[in-house]
Amino acid sequence: MKTVQLGISRIGYEVKTYYRQGDTVFFTFLFPVVMLGIFSVAFSGLGNVGTNPDGTGGITQAAYYLPGMIAAGILLSGVQNLAVDIAMEKSDGTLKRLGGSPLPVISYFFGKMGQVLVTSALQIALLLAMARLVFAVELPTDPAKWLTFLWVYLLGIFTSAVLGIALSSVPRTGRSATAVIIPIVLVLQFISGVYLAFNLLPEWLRNLASVFPLKWLAQGMRSVFLPDTFETIEPGGDWQYGWIAVALVIWLVLGLIACRMTFRWIRKDR
Amino acid sequence: MTPNDAHQPLSRDAAVSVRDLRKTYADVTALDGVSFDIGRGETFALLGPNGAGKSTTIEILEGYRNRSSGMASVLGIDPHRGGVDWKARIGIVLQTSAEAGNVSVREQLSHFAGFYPNPRDVDEVIAAAGLTEKAKTRIKNLSGGQRRRVDVALGIIGRPELLFLDEPTTGFDPEARRDFWELIRDLKREGTTILLTTHYLDEAAQLSDRVAVIAAGCLVDMGAVDEIGGAEARIPIVRWRDAGGIHEERTHEPAAVVARLYAQRGGELHDLEVIRPSLEDIYLELVRDAATEVAA
């Protein structure tokens, strides 16, 4: 009971400190929002995407990029945010201090998960609001689509958070954390259909991207936010919900195992 | 405590009990068989030069490091296995402050107070640490000395039975140091057991009931501040200079020695001094002797 109560207290503390950190707010929280704005404006001259042969129909660039940016936001809020955050806490002594206090490890992670959930939910709300209000993107009205969104989002955010915690033990120092983590996350975004249309990538690159979770997350989000007519141009020929679930669950389990094996309050010597 | 005490069982009544504690890294021996007890309510200071093993000892007792061999009991628990309930009974002030940039002093203390079953009042602790005016300031905007006071405040917020202080006053100005001593005396009056490491001998003399001097991983001496080094080390020294160089004579009767020398020479002595060895002199001698022994 105390563990849960402390976990909730940690969520408040974590969310508060998250928004007080200028660089995190920009590079993790606002980044997808800024990118959606840039892509929508920069490519608006190219006209709609997926038009009929006679030039009618199709969707705006903003509508086309929205699902990718939501997927990227989930990755950033989980992986990038936590990997850098925890690596910093490890090197600046925060974890050592917490490790000497009676805070249970579970409550600490509860706080981190809560922070990720709260900030990513706000981020997605901001993305959707901007898409709808600034770029007049039609959002899905079918409840079934929102149900799909919910499970893909929840599975995606938990997987991202767990992988972020696991990756936090890779950088040797807090200072090198961003230099180690950001390139990984950036490359994934380029090969997983966030910035570049996934169906236009060479097959070997698509196969490579399919090993990682972001590709599946982006695919799931496309299935929610793009019209059904886009299903046929997916490399797989359909949205592949089964594979999305399988891929994300596998990464979730791998991440949990890695966390269990690598996380320590401090680098304890033998 | 003599080396034989290494073979005595751990004391169950003591707040801290350590027997033959050893810690070796790949090719370095950081601790080479240290044994001591700290009674409940006692303030115990570990003195020693940098690298002597003070922090290694304290971090083993805090549960941060594993020992290579020997026995240790902290509040009746092996610190290596100390869980959350045990941590709620100790307070730790680490040698280096953690960055806790983006929260205010009060936010940080209130948050940490929530971890403990019976914490102290947040505002009282802030006042005791002399931070009332800075309570709403973000910790990252505090000076080094003020941050150190936040560390101390965090160490005592949980009303610990045993408080570890690892060089707590480094970077304090003299006034802040005196305020800090008052705070520690208050804790002591409330019955808190304190294990302190420090570079400042006056601090050890002001605060501690007993001190232990550690050098090169071994306990060199242990006892009340006015007893370490033995009675011999406290015998006054008469020092003077003549054509043959500097001379010293240890004596319980310095005035008689001076009178004798004066009579012998029939006049003033050059650079005459009568020295009562200070704690610092005694300490330096202990540490120097230990270093020579290791070298030999």
Coordinates of C-alpha atoms in Angstrom, one line a residue:
Chain A
M1 CA 0.0 0.0 0.0
K2 CA 2.8 2.3 1.0
T3 CA 4.6 1.4 -2.2
V4 CA 1.7 2.5 -4.3
Q5 CA 1.2 5.7 -2.3
L6 CA 4.9 6.5 -2.7
G7 CA 4.6 5.7 -6.4
I8 CA 1.9 8.3 -6.8
S9 CA 3.9 10.8 -4.9
R10 CA 6.8 10.1 -7.3
I11 CA 4.6 10.7 -10.3
G12 CA 3.8 14.2 -9.1
Y13 CA 7.5 14.8 -8.4
E14 CA 8.6 13.4 -11.8
V15 CA 6.0 15.3 -13.9
K16 CA 6.9 18.5 -12.1
T17 CA 10.6 18.2 -12.7
Y18 CA 10.0 17.1 -16.3
Y19 CA 8.3 20.3 -17.2
R20 CA 10.9 22.4 -15.4
Q21 CA 13.6 21.1 -17.6
G22 CA 13.8 23.3 -20.7
D23 CA 15.8 21.0 -23.0
T24 CA 13.6 17.9 -22.2
V25 CA 10.5 19.8 -22.9
F26 CA 11.8 20.9 -26.3
F27 CA 13.6 17.8 -27.5
T28 CA 11.2 15.2 -26.2
F29 CA 7.8 16.9 -25.6
L30 CA 7.6 19.5 -28.3
F31 CA 9.8 17.9 -30.9
P32 CA 7.1 15.9 -32.7
V33 CA 4.8 18.9 -32.6
V34 CA 7.4 21.1 -34.2
M35 CA 8.2 18.4 -36.8
L36 CA 4.5 18.0 -37.7
G37 CA 4.3 21.8 -38.2
I38 CA 7.5 21.8 -40.4
F39 CA 6.5 18.9 -42.5
S40 CA 2.9 20.1 -43.0
V41 CA 4.0 23.5 -44.1
A42 CA 7.1 22.5 -46.1
F43 CA 5.4 19.9 -48.2
S44 CA 2.0 21.6 -48.6
G45 CA 3.1 22.7 -52.1
L46 CA 3.3 19.1 -53.1
G47 CA -0.5 18.8 -52.8
N48 CA -2.4 16.0 -51.3
V49 CA -1.2 12.4 -50.7
G50 CA -3.0 9.4 -52.2
T51 CA -5.0 11.3 -54.7
N52 CA -7.1 9.7 -57.5
P53 CA -5.7 9.6 -61.0
D54 CA -7.8 12.7 -61.8
G55 CA -6.1 14.6 -59.0
T56 CA -9.1 14.6 -56.6
G57 CA -9.3 13.1 -53.1
G58 CA -6.3 12.2 -51.0
I59 CA -5.3 13.7 -47.7
T60 CA -3.2 16.7 -46.7
Q61 CA 0.4 16.4 -45.8
A62 CA -0.5 17.2 -42.2
A63 CA -2.9 14.3 -42.1
Y64 CA -0.4 12.1 -43.7
Y65 CA 2.4 12.9 -41.2
L66 CA 0.2 12.9 -38.1
P67 CA 0.4 9.1 -37.4
G68 CA 4.2 9.0 -37.8
M69 CA 4.6 12.0 -35.4
I70 CA 2.4 10.3 -32.8
A71 CA 4.5 7.2 -33.0
A72 CA 7.7 9.2 -32.8
G73 CA 6.3 11.0 -29.8
I74 CA 5.6 7.7 -28.0
L75 CA 9.2 6.6 -28.7
L76 CA 10.7 9.9 -27.5
S77 CA 8.6 10.1 -24.4
G78 CA 9.5 6.6 -23.4
V79 CA 12.9 5.6 -24.8
Q80 CA 14.7 9.0 -25.2
N81 CA 13.2 10.6 -22.1
L82 CA 13.9 7.8 -19.7
A83 CA 17.2 6.6 -21.1
V84 CA 18.7 10.1 -20.8
D85 CA 16.9 11.0 -17.6
I86 CA 17.9 7.9 -15.6
A87 CA 21.5 8.0 -17.0
M88 CA 21.7 11.5 -15.7
E89 CA 20.2 10.5 -12.3
K90 CA 22.7 7.7 -12.1
S91 CA 25.7 10.0 -12.7
D92 CA 24.6 13.0 -10.7
G93 CA 24.1 11.1 -7.5
T94 CA 20.2 11.2 -7.5
L95 CA 19.9 7.5 -7.6
K96 CA 22.5 7.0 -5.0
R97 CA 20.6 9.2 -2.7
L98 CA 17.3 7.5 -3.4
G99 CA 19.0 4.1 -3.0
G100 CA 20.0 5.2 0.6
S101 CA 16.4 6.2 1.4
P102 CA 13.5 3.8 2.1
L103 CA 11.9 4.5 -1.3
P104 CA 11.1 1.1 -2.8
V105 CA 12.5 0.5 -6.3
I106 CA 9.0 -0.4 -7.5
S107 CA 7.8 3.1 -6.4
Y108 CA 10.6 4.7 -8.3
F109 CA 9.6 2.9 -11.5
F110 CA 6.0 3.6 -10.8
G111 CA 6.9 7.3 -10.8
K112 CA 8.8 7.0 -14.1
M113 CA 6.0 5.1 -15.8
G114 CA 3.5 7.7 -14.5
Q115 CA 5.6 10.5 -15.8
V116 CA 5.9 8.9 -19.2
L117 CA 2.2 8.2 -19.4
V118 CA 1.2 11.7 -18.3
T119 CA 3.6 13.5 -20.5
S120 CA 3.0 11.4 -23.6
A121 CA -0.8 11.7 -23.2
L122 CA -0.5 15.5 -23.1
Q123 CA 1.9 15.4 -26.1
I124 CA -0.6 13.4 -28.2
A125 CA -3.4 15.7 -27.1
L126 CA -1.3 18.6 -28.3
L127 CA -0.5 16.9 -31.6
L128 CA -4.1 16.0 -32.2
A129 CA -5.2 19.6 -31.3
M130 CA -2.7 21.1 -33.6
A131 CA -3.6 18.8 -36.5
R132 CA -7.3 19.5 -36.0
L133 CA -7.2 23.2 -35.3
V134 CA -4.3 24.4 -37.3
F135 CA -4.2 22.0 -40.3
A136 CA -7.9 21.0 -40.3
V137 CA -7.1 17.3 -40.3
E138 CA -10.1 15.1 -40.1
L139 CA -9.8 12.8 -37.1
P140 CA -11.3 9.4 -37.0
T141 CA -15.0 9.2 -35.8
D142 CA -15.3 5.4 -35.7
P143 CA -15.0 4.2 -32.1
A144 CA -13.3 1.0 -33.4
K145 CA -10.4 3.1 -34.6
W146 CA -10.0 4.8 -31.2
L147 CA -10.1 1.4 -29.6
T148 CA -7.2 0.3 -31.9
F149 CA -5.4 3.6 -31.0
L150 CA -5.8 2.8 -27.3
W151 CA -4.2 -0.6 -27.3
V152 CA -1.5 0.3 -29.8
Y153 CA -0.7 3.4 -27.7
L154 CA -0.7 1.6 -24.3
L155 CA 1.4 -1.3 -25.6
G156 CA 3.7 1.2 -27.4
I157 CA 4.2 3.5 -24.4
F158 CA 4.9 0.7 -21.9
T159 CA 7.4 -0.9 -24.3
S160 CA 9.1 2.4 -25.0
A161 CA 9.3 3.2 -21.2
V162 CA 10.8 -0.2 -20.4
L163 CA 13.3 0.0 -23.3
G164 CA 14.3 3.5 -22.1
I165 CA 15.0 2.2 -18.6
A166 CA 17.0 -0.7 -20.1
L167 CA 19.0 1.6 -22.4
S168 CA 19.8 4.0 -19.5
S169 CA 22.6 1.6 -18.4
V170 CA 24.4 2.0 -21.7
P171 CA 25.9 5.5 -21.4
R172 CA 28.8 5.4 -19.0
T173 CA 28.3 9.0 -17.9
G174 CA 25.3 11.3 -17.8
R175 CA 27.0 13.8 -20.0
S176 CA 27.4 11.3 -22.8
A177 CA 23.8 10.1 -22.5
T178 CA 22.2 12.4 -25.1
A179 CA 25.1 11.7 -27.5
V180 CA 24.5 7.9 -27.2
I181 CA 20.7 7.8 -27.1
I182 CA 19.6 10.5 -29.6
P183 CA 21.3 9.0 -32.7
I184 CA 19.7 5.6 -32.0
V185 CA 16.3 7.2 -31.7
L186 CA 16.8 9.4 -34.7
V187 CA 18.0 6.6 -37.1
L188 CA 15.0 4.5 -36.0
Q189 CA 12.6 7.4 -36.9
F190 CA 14.1 7.7 -40.4
I191 CA 13.9 4.0 -41.2
S192 CA 10.6 3.3 -39.5
G193 CA 8.2 5.4 -41.6
V194 CA 8.1 8.5 -39.4
Y195 CA 9.7 11.1 -41.7
L196 CA 10.0 9.1 -44.9
A197 CA 7.1 7.1 -46.4
F198 CA 7.7 3.5 -45.4
N199 CA 6.4 2.0 -48.7
L200 CA 9.0 4.0 -50.6
L201 CA 12.0 2.6 -48.7
P202 CA 14.1 -0.3 -50.2
E203 CA 13.0 -3.7 -49.1
W204 CA 16.1 -4.5 -47.1
L205 CA 15.8 -1.3 -45.1
R206 CA 12.1 -2.1 -44.4
N207 CA 13.2 -5.6 -43.3
L208 CA 15.8 -4.1 -41.0
A209 CA 13.3 -1.6 -39.5
S210 CA 10.8 -4.5 -38.9
V211 CA 13.2 -5.8 -36.3
F212 CA 12.6 -2.7 -34.2
P213 CA 9.4 -1.6 -32.4
L214 CA 9.0 1.8 -33.9
K215 CA 8.0 0.5 -37.4
W216 CA 5.1 -1.5 -35.8
L217 CA 4.1 1.4 -33.7
A218 CA 4.0 3.8 -36.7
Q219 CA 2.1 1.1 -38.7
G220 CA -0.5 0.8 -36.0
M221 CA -1.0 4.6 -35.9
R222 CA -1.3 4.8 -39.7
S223 CA -4.1 2.2 -39.4
V224 CA -5.9 4.5 -37.0
F225 CA -5.4 7.9 -38.6
L226 CA -5.1 7.2 -42.4
P227 CA -8.2 6.4 -44.5
D228 CA -8.8 2.7 -45.2
T229 CA -7.7 3.2 -48.9
F230 CA -4.1 3.5 -47.7
E231 CA -4.2 -0.1 -46.4
T232 CA -3.4 -1.4 -49.9
I233 CA -0.2 0.5 -50.2
E234 CA 1.2 -0.9 -47.0
P235 CA 4.2 -3.1 -47.8
G236 CA 2.5 -6.0 -46.1
G237 CA -0.8 -5.4 -48.0
D238 CA -2.7 -4.9 -44.8
W239 CA -2.3 -3.3 -41.3
Q240 CA -1.1 -6.6 -39.8
Y241 CA -2.5 -6.0 -36.3
G242 CA -1.4 -9.5 -35.2
W243 CA 2.2 -8.8 -36.0
I244 CA 2.1 -5.3 -34.4
A245 CA 0.9 -6.9 -31.2
V246 CA 3.5 -9.7 -31.4
A247 CA 6.4 -7.4 -32.2
L248 CA 5.6 -4.9 -29.4
V249 CA 5.0 -7.6 -26.8
I250 CA 8.3 -9.3 -27.7
W251 CA 10.2 -6.0 -27.2
L252 CA 8.3 -5.3 -23.9
V253 CA 9.4 -8.7 -22.5
L254 CA 13.0 -8.2 -23.7
G255 CA 13.0 -4.8 -22.2
L256 CA 11.7 -6.1 -18.8
I257 CA 14.3 -8.8 -18.7
A258 CA 17.1 -6.2 -19.6
C259 CA 15.8 -3.9 -16.8
R260 CA 15.7 -6.7 -14.3
M261 CA 19.3 -7.6 -15.2
T262 CA 20.9 -4.2 -15.5
F263 CA 19.1 -1.7 -13.2
R264 CA 21.0 -0.8 -10.0
W265 CA 20.7 2.2 -7.7
I266 CA 24.4 2.6 -8.1
R267 CA 27.2 0.7 -9.9
K268 CA 28.0 -1.5 -7.0
D269 CA 31.4 -3.1 -6.9
R270 CA 31.9 -6.7 -6.0
Chain B
M1 CA 40.5 -2.0 20.5
T2 CA 43.4 -4.3 19.9
P3 CA 43.8 -6.6 16.9
N4 CA 42.5 -9.5 19.1
D5 CA 39.1 -7.9 19.2
A6 CA 38.8 -8.9 15.5
H7 CA 37.9 -12.3 16.8
Q8 CA 35.3 -11.3 19.3
P9 CA 31.7 -11.7 18.3
L10 CA 29.7 -8.7 17.0
S11 CA 28.2 -6.6 19.7
R12 CA 24.4 -6.8 19.5
D13 CA 23.8 -3.9 21.8
A14 CA 25.9 -1.5 19.8
A15 CA 24.4 0.7 17.1
V16 CA 27.3 -0.3 14.8
S17 CA 29.6 -3.2 15.2
V18 CA 32.4 -4.1 12.9
R19 CA 34.9 -7.0 13.0
D20 CA 38.0 -7.5 10.9
L21 CA 36.4 -5.5 8.0
R22 CA 38.3 -5.9 4.8
K23 CA 37.9 -4.5 1.3
T24 CA 40.1 -5.3 -1.6
Y25 CA 39.8 -4.0 -5.2
A26 CA 41.6 -5.6 -8.1
D27 CA 45.1 -4.9 -6.7
V28 CA 44.5 -2.4 -3.9
T29 CA 43.7 -3.1 -0.3
A30 CA 41.4 -0.3 0.8
L31 CA 40.6 -1.8 4.2
D32 CA 42.9 -4.2 6.0
G33 CA 41.0 -5.5 9.0
V34 CA 39.1 -2.8 10.9
S35 CA 37.2 -3.5 14.1
F36 CA 35.1 -1.2 16.3
D37 CA 31.8 -0.7 18.1
I38 CA 29.7 2.4 18.3
G39 CA 27.4 2.6 21.2
R40 CA 23.8 3.8 21.0
G41 CA 23.7 7.5 21.3
E42 CA 27.4 7.9 20.8
T43 CA 29.0 10.3 18.3
F44 CA 32.0 8.6 16.8
A45 CA 34.4 10.3 14.4
L46 CA 36.6 8.5 11.8
L47 CA 39.7 10.5 11.1
G48 CA 42.3 9.9 8.6
P49 CA 44.1 11.2 5.5
N50 CA 42.5 11.0 2.0
G51 CA 42.5 7.5 0.7
A52 CA 42.9 6.0 4.2
G53 CA 39.6 4.1 4.0
K54 CA 37.2 6.4 5.8
S55 CA 34.7 6.6 3.0
T56 CA 35.0 2.9 2.1
T57 CA 34.2 2.0 5.7
I58 CA 31.2 4.4 5.9
E59 CA 29.8 3.3 2.5
I60 CA 30.0 -0.4 3.5
L61 CA 28.0 0.5 6.6
E62 CA 25.5 2.5 4.6
G63 CA 24.9 -0.6 2.4
Y64 CA 26.4 1.0 -0.8
R65 CA 29.5 -1.2 -1.0
N66 CA 30.0 -4.9 -0.4
R67 CA 32.8 -5.9 1.9
S68 CA 35.4 -8.5 0.9
S69 CA 35.4 -10.1 4.3
G70 CA 34.7 -9.5 7.9
M71 CA 31.5 -8.9 9.8
A72 CA 29.4 -5.8 10.1
S73 CA 26.1 -5.1 12.0
V74 CA 24.3 -1.8 11.7
L75 CA 21.3 -1.4 14.0
G76 CA 21.4 -5.2 14.3
I77 CA 21.2 -5.8 10.6
D78 CA 23.9 -6.8 8.1
P79 CA 24.1 -3.6 6.0
H80 CA 24.6 -5.7 2.9
R81 CA 21.1 -7.1 3.3
G82 CA 19.5 -4.0 4.7
G83 CA 16.0 -3.5 3.2
V84 CA 13.6 -0.6 3.1
D85 CA 12.6 -0.9 6.8
W86 CA 16.3 -0.7 7.8
K87 CA 16.9 2.3 5.5
A88 CA 14.0 4.1 7.2
R89 CA 16.0 4.0 10.5
I90 CA 19.3 5.5 9.1
G91 CA 20.1 8.8 7.7
I92 CA 22.9 9.4 5.1
V93 CA 24.8 12.5 4.2
L94 CA 27.0 11.5 1.4
Q95 CA 30.4 13.0 0.7
T96 CA 29.2 14.6 -2.6
S97 CA 25.9 16.3 -3.0
A98 CA 23.4 15.0 -5.6
E99 CA 22.1 17.5 -8.1
A100 CA 18.5 18.0 -7.4
G101 CA 18.2 21.0 -9.6
N102 CA 14.6 21.7 -10.4
V103 CA 12.8 21.5 -7.0
S104 CA 12.8 24.0 -4.2
V105 CA 14.3 23.2 -0.8
R106 CA 10.8 22.7 0.7
E107 CA 9.5 20.6 -2.2
Q108 CA 12.5 18.3 -1.9
L109 CA 12.3 17.9 1.9
S110 CA 8.5 17.4 1.8
H111 CA 8.9 14.7 -0.9
F112 CA 11.6 12.9 1.0
A113 CA 9.7 13.2 4.3
G114 CA 7.0 11.1 2.7
F115 CA 9.4 8.1 2.4
Y116 CA 9.7 7.7 6.2
P117 CA 7.2 6.4 8.7
N118 CA 7.8 9.1 11.3
P119 CA 9.5 12.1 9.7
R120 CA 10.4 15.3 11.4
D121 CA 8.5 18.5 10.6
V122 CA 9.7 19.9 7.3
D123 CA 9.8 23.5 8.4
E124 CA 11.6 22.7 11.6
V125 CA 14.3 20.9 9.7
I126 CA 14.6 23.8 7.3
A127 CA 15.0 26.1 10.2
A128 CA 17.5 23.9 11.9
A129 CA 19.5 23.7 8.8
G130 CA 19.4 27.5 8.5
L131 CA 17.6 27.5 5.2
T132 CA 14.3 29.2 6.1
E133 CA 15.0 32.2 3.8
K134 CA 15.9 29.8 1.0
A135 CA 13.0 27.4 1.5
K136 CA 11.3 28.4 -1.8
T137 CA 14.6 28.6 -3.8
R138 CA 15.3 25.9 -6.3
I139 CA 18.2 23.8 -5.1
K140 CA 20.2 24.4 -8.3
N141 CA 20.3 28.1 -7.5
L142 CA 21.9 27.6 -4.0
S143 CA 25.5 28.1 -3.2
G144 CA 27.7 25.0 -2.5
G145 CA 27.5 25.5 1.3
Q146 CA 23.7 25.9 1.2
R147 CA 23.4 22.7 -0.9
R148 CA 25.4 20.9 1.7
R149 CA 22.9 22.0 4.3
V150 CA 20.1 20.6 2.1
D151 CA 22.0 17.3 2.2
V152 CA 22.2 17.4 5.9
A153 CA 18.5 18.3 6.1
L154 CA 17.7 15.4 3.9
G155 CA 19.8 13.1 6.1
I156 CA 17.8 14.0 9.2
I157 CA 14.3 14.4 7.8
G158 CA 13.4 10.8 8.5
R159 CA 14.3 11.0 12.2
P160 CA 17.1 8.5 12.0
E161 CA 18.4 6.4 14.9
L162 CA 21.8 6.4 13.2
L163 CA 23.1 9.3 11.1
F164 CA 26.1 8.9 8.8
L165 CA 27.9 12.1 8.0
D166 CA 30.7 11.8 5.4
E167 CA 32.7 15.1 5.5
P168 CA 29.6 17.1 6.2
T169 CA 31.1 20.6 6.6
T170 CA 33.5 20.7 3.6
G171 CA 33.0 24.1 2.0
F172 CA 31.3 25.7 5.0
D173 CA 32.4 29.1 6.3
P174 CA 33.3 29.2 10.0
E175 CA 30.0 30.6 11.0
A176 CA 28.0 27.9 9.1
R177 CA 30.3 25.3 10.7
R178 CA 29.4 26.5 14.2
D179 CA 25.7 26.5 13.3
F180 CA 26.1 22.9 12.0
W181 CA 27.8 21.8 15.2
E182 CA 24.8 23.2 17.2
L183 CA 22.5 21.2 15.0
I184 CA 24.5 18.0 15.6
R185 CA 24.6 18.6 19.3
D186 CA 20.8 18.9 19.2
L187 CA 20.5 15.6 17.4
K188 CA 22.9 14.1 19.9
R189 CA 20.7 15.3 22.8
E190 CA 17.8 13.5 21.2
G191 CA 19.8 10.3 21.3
T192 CA 20.8 10.0 17.7
T193 CA 23.9 7.9 17.1
I194 CA 26.3 9.6 14.8
L195 CA 29.1 8.3 12.7
L196 CA 31.2 11.2 11.3
T197 CA 34.1 11.4 9.0
T198 CA 36.0 14.6 8.8
H199 CA 39.3 16.3 7.9
Y200 CA 38.8 18.9 10.6
L201 CA 40.2 17.9 14.0
D202 CA 38.5 20.7 15.8
E203 CA 35.2 19.4 14.4
A204 CA 36.0 15.9 15.8
A205 CA 37.0 17.4 19.1
Q206 CA 33.9 19.5 19.3
L207 CA 31.4 16.8 18.4
S208 CA 32.6 13.3 19.1
D209 CA 32.7 11.2 22.2
R210 CA 35.3 9.0 20.7
V211 CA 37.5 9.1 17.6
A212 CA 39.2 6.5 15.6
V213 CA 42.2 7.3 13.4
I214 CA 42.5 5.2 10.3
A215 CA 45.5 5.2 8.0
A216 CA 46.3 3.0 5.1
G217 CA 43.3 0.8 5.7
C218 CA 44.1 0.1 9.4
L219 CA 42.8 1.5 12.6
V220 CA 45.8 3.2 14.2
D221 CA 44.2 4.3 17.4
M222 CA 40.8 4.8 19.0
G223 CA 39.6 6.5 22.1
A224 CA 38.3 9.7 23.6
V225 CA 39.6 12.8 21.8
D226 CA 41.8 13.7 24.8
E227 CA 43.2 10.2 25.0
I228 CA 44.2 9.1 21.6
G229 CA 47.9 8.7 20.9
G230 CA 48.3 7.8 24.6
A231 CA 49.5 9.9 27.6
E232 CA 53.1 9.8 26.2
A233 CA 52.1 11.8 23.1
R234 CA 50.8 14.6 25.3
I235 CA 54.0 15.2 27.3
P236 CA 55.1 18.8 26.6
I237 CA 58.1 19.3 24.5
V238 CA 60.8 21.9 25.2
R239 CA 62.5 22.9 22.0
W240 CA 65.5 25.2 21.4
R241 CA 68.3 25.8 19.0
D242 CA 72.1 26.1 19.4
A243 CA 75.2 25.7 17.3
G244 CA 74.5 22.0 17.1
G245 CA 71.0 22.5 15.6
I246 CA 67.5 22.1 17.0
H247 CA 67.0 20.1 20.2
E248 CA 63.9 18.7 21.7
E249 CA 63.2 17.3 25.2
R250 CA 60.0 15.7 26.3
T251 CA 59.2 16.4 29.9
H252 CA 56.5 16.7 32.5
E253 CA 58.3 19.6 34.1
P254 CA 59.1 22.0 31.3
A255 CA 59.8 24.9 33.6
A256 CA 62.5 22.9 35.4
V257 CA 64.0 21.9 32.1
V258 CA 64.1 25.5 30.9
A259 CA 65.6 26.6 34.3
R260 CA 68.3 23.9 34.0
L261 CA 69.1 24.8 30.5
Y262 CA 69.3 28.5 31.4
A263 CA 71.6 27.7 34.3
Q264 CA 73.8 25.5 32.1
R265 CA 74.2 28.2 29.4
G266 CA 74.1 31.1 31.7
G267 CA 71.9 33.0 29.3
E268 CA 69.0 33.1 26.9
L269 CA 68.3 30.2 24.6
H270 CA 67.6 30.6 20.9
D271 CA 64.1 30.0 19.6
L272 CA 63.0 28.6 22.9
E273 CA 59.5 27.0 22.8
V274 CA 57.4 24.9 25.2
I275 CA 54.9 23.0 23.2
R276 CA 51.9 21.2 24.4
P277 CA 51.0 18.8 21.6
S278 CA 47.7 19.8 20.1
L279 CA 45.2 17.2 18.8
E280 CA 46.5 18.0 15.4
D281 CA 50.1 17.2 16.4
I282 CA 49.1 13.9 17.9
Y283 CA 47.0 13.0 14.9
L284 CA 49.7 13.9 12.5
E285 CA 52.2 11.8 14.5
L286 CA 49.9 8.8 14.5
V287 CA 49.3 9.0 10.8
R288 CA 53.0 9.5 10.1
D289 CA 53.9 6.5 12.2
A290 CA 51.4 4.4 10.3
A291 CA 52.8 5.5 7.0
T292 CA 56.4 4.6 8.1
E293 CA 55.2 1.2 9.2
V294 CA 53.5 0.5 5.9
A295 CA 56.7 1.6 4.0
A296 CA 58.8 -0.6 6.2

